[in-house]
PDB file of C-alpha atoms in Angstrom:
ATOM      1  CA  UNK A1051      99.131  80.436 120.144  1.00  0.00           C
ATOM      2  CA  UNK A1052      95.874  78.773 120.798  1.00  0.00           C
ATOM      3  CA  UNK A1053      96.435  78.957 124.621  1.00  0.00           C
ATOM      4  CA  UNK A1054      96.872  82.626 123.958  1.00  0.00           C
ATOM      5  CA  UNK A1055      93.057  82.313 122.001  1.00  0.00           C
ATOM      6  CA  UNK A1056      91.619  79.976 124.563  1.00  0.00           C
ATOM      7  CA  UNK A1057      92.548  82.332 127.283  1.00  0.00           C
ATOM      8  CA  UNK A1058      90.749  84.821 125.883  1.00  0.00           C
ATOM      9  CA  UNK A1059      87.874  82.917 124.432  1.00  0.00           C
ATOM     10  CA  UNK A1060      87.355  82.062 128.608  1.00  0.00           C
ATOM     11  CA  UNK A1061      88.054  85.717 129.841  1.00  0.00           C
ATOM     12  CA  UNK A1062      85.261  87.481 127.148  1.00  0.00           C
ATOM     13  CA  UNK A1063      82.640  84.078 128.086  1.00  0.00           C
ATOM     14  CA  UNK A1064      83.408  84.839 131.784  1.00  0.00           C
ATOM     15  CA  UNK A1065      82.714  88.405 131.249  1.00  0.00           C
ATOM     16  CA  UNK A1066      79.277  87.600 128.932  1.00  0.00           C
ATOM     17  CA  UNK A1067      78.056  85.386 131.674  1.00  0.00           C
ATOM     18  CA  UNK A1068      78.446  87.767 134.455  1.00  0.00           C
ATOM     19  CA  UNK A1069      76.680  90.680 132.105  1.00  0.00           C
ATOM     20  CA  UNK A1070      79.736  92.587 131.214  1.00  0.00           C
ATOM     21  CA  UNK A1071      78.908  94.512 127.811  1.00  0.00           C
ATOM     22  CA  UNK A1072      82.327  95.254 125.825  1.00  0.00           C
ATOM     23  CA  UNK A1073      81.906  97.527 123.585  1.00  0.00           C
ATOM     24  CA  UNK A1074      84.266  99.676 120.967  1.00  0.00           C
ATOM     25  CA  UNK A1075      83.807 102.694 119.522  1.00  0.00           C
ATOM     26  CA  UNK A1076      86.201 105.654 117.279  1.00  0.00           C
ATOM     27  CA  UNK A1077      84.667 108.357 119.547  1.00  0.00           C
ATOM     28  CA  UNK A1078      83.992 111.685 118.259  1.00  0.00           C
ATOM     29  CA  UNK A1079      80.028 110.698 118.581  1.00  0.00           C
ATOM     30  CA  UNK A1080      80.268 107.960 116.567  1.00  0.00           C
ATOM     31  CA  UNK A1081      78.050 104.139 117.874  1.00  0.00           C
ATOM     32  CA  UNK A1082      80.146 101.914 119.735  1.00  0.00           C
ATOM     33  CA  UNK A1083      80.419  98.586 118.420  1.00  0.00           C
ATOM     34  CA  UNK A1084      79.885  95.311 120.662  1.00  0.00           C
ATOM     35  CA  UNK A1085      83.087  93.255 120.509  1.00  0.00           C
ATOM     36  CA  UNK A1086      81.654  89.241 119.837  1.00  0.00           C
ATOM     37  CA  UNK A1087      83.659  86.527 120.673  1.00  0.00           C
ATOM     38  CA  UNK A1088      85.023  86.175 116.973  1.00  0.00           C
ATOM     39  CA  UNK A1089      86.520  89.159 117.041  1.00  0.00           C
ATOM     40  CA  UNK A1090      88.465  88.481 120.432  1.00  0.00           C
ATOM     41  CA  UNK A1091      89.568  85.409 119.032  1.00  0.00           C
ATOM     42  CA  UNK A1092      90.536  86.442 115.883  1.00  0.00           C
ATOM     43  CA  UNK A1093      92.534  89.271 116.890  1.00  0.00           C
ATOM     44  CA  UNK A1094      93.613  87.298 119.514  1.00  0.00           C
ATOM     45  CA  UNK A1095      95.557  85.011 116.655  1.00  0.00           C
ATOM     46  CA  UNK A1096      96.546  87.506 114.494  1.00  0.00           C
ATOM     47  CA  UNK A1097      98.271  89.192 117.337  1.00  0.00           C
ATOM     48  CA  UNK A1098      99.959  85.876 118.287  1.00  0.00           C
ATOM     49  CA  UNK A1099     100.669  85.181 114.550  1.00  0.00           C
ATOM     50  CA  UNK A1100     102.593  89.054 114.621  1.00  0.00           C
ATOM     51  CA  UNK A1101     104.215  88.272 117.489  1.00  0.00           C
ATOM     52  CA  UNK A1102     105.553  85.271 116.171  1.00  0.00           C
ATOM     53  CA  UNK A1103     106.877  86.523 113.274  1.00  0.00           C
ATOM     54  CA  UNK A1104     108.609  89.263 115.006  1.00  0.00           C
ATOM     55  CA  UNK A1105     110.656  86.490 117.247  1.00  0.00           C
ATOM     56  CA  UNK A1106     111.209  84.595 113.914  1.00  0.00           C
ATOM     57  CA  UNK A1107     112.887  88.189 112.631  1.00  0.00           C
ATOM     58  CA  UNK A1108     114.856  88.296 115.705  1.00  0.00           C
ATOM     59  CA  UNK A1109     116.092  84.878 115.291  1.00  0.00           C
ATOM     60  CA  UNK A1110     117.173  85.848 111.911  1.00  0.00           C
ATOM     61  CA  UNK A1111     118.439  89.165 112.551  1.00  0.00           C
ATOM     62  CA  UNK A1112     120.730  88.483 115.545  1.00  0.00           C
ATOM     63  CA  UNK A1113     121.670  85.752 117.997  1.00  0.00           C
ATOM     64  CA  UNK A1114     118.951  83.545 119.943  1.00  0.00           C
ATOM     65  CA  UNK A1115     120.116  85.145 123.733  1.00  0.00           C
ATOM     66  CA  UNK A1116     119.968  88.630 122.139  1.00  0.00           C
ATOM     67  CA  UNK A1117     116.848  88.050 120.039  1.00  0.00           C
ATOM     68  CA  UNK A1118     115.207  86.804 123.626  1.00  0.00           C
ATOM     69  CA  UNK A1119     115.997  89.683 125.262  1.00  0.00           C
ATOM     70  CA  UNK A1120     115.106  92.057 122.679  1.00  0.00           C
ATOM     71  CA  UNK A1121     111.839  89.931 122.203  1.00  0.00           C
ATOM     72  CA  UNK A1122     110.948  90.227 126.010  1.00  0.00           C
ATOM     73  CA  UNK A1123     111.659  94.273 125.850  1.00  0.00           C
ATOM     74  CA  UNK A1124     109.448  94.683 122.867  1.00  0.00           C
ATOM     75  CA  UNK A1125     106.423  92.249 124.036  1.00  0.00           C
ATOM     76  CA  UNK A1126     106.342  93.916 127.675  1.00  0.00           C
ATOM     77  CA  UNK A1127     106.287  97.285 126.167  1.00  0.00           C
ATOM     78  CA  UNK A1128     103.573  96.363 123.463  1.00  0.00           C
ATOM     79  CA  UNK A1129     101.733  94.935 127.015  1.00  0.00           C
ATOM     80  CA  UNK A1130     101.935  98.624 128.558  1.00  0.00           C
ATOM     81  CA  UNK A1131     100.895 100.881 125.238  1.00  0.00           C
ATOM     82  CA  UNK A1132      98.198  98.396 125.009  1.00  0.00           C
ATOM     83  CA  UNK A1133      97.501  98.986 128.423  1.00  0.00           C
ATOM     84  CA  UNK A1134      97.347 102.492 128.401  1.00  0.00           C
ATOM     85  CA  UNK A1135      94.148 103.423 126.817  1.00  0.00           C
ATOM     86  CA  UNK A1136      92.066 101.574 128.889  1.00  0.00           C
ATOM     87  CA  UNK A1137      92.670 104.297 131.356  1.00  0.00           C
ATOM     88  CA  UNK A1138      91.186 106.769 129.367  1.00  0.00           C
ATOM     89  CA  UNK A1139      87.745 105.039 128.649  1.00  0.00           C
ATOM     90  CA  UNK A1140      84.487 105.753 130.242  1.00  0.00           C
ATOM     91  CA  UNK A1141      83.272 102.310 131.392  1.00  0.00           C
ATOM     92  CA  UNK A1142      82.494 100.127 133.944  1.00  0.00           C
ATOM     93  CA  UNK A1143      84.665  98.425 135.567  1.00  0.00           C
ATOM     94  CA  UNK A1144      84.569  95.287 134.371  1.00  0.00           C
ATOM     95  CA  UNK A1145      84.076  96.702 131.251  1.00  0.00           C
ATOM     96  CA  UNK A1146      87.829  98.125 131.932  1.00  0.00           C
ATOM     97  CA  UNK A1147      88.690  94.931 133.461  1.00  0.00           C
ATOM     98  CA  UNK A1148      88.186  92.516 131.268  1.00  0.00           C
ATOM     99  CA  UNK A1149      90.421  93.722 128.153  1.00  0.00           C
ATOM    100  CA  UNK A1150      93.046  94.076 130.716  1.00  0.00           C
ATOM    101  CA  UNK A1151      92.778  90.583 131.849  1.00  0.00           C
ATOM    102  CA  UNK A1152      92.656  89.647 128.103  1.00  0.00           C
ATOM    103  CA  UNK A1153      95.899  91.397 127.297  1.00  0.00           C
ATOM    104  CA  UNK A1154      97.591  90.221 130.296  1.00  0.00           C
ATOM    105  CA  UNK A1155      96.107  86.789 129.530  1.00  0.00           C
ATOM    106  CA  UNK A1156      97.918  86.682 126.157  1.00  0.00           C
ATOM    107  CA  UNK A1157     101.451  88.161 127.500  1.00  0.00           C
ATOM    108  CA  UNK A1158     101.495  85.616 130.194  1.00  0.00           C
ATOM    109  CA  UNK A1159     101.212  82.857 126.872  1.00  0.00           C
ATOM    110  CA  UNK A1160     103.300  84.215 124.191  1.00  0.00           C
ATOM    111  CA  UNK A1161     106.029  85.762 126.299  1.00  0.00           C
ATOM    112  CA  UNK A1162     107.159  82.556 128.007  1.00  0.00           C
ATOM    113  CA  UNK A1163     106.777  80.771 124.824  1.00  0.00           C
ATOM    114  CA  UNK A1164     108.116  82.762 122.346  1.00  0.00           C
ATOM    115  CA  UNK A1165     111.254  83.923 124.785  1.00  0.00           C
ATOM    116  CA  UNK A1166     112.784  80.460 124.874  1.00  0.00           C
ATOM    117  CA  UNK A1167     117.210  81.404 125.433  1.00  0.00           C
ATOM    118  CA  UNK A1168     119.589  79.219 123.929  1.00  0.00           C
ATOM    119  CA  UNK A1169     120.493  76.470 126.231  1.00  0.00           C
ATOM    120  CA  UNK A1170     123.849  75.262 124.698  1.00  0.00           C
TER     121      UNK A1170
END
């Protein structure tokens, strides 16, 4: 799980060197928020900390080459709906960018080492 932070703790200081602003807002004409490198990090672990669990509950629920499979299925398509509204902002690009990279970042961390099959 701390890859899955460091990876992102490099992606949002890569983007803050290079002047990428990444901001958050509720819309509706409400002030965006900057997003600071403690809250990438922190949801960063509590997303890795959820998606821990989950395996853990699919280890308990079922067999370890079913729970893999079923863990794989429901990370990828957590990945996409994550995905999915960063085609609706109004941004830059790197401003659009940059979460992607973040989310993609943490799949590439937790899905290999969360989706471990049984090797007996």
């Amino acid at each position: 799980m701390g890859g899955a932070v460091l990876a992102t703790t490099l992606l949002w200081t890569a983007a803050h060197t290079l002047g990428v602003e990444l901001r958050i807002g509720p819309g509706g004409g409400w002030p965006s928020q900057a997003v600071g490198l403690p809250r990438v990090a922190g949801s960063t672990l509590v997303a890795s900390l959820l998606a821990a669990a989950t395996r853990k509950g699919l280890d308990l629920l079922t067999d370890t080459d079913r729970a893999s499979t079923l863990w794989i299925r429901l990370a990828v398509t957590v990945l996409l709906v994550s995905l999915a509204p960063l085609t609706f902002v109004r941004a830059s690009g790197g401003a659009r960018a940059t979460p992607a990279l973040m989310h993609l970042a943490v799949a590439a961390v937790l899905i290999p080492l969360l989706a471990p099959r049984n090797t007996d």
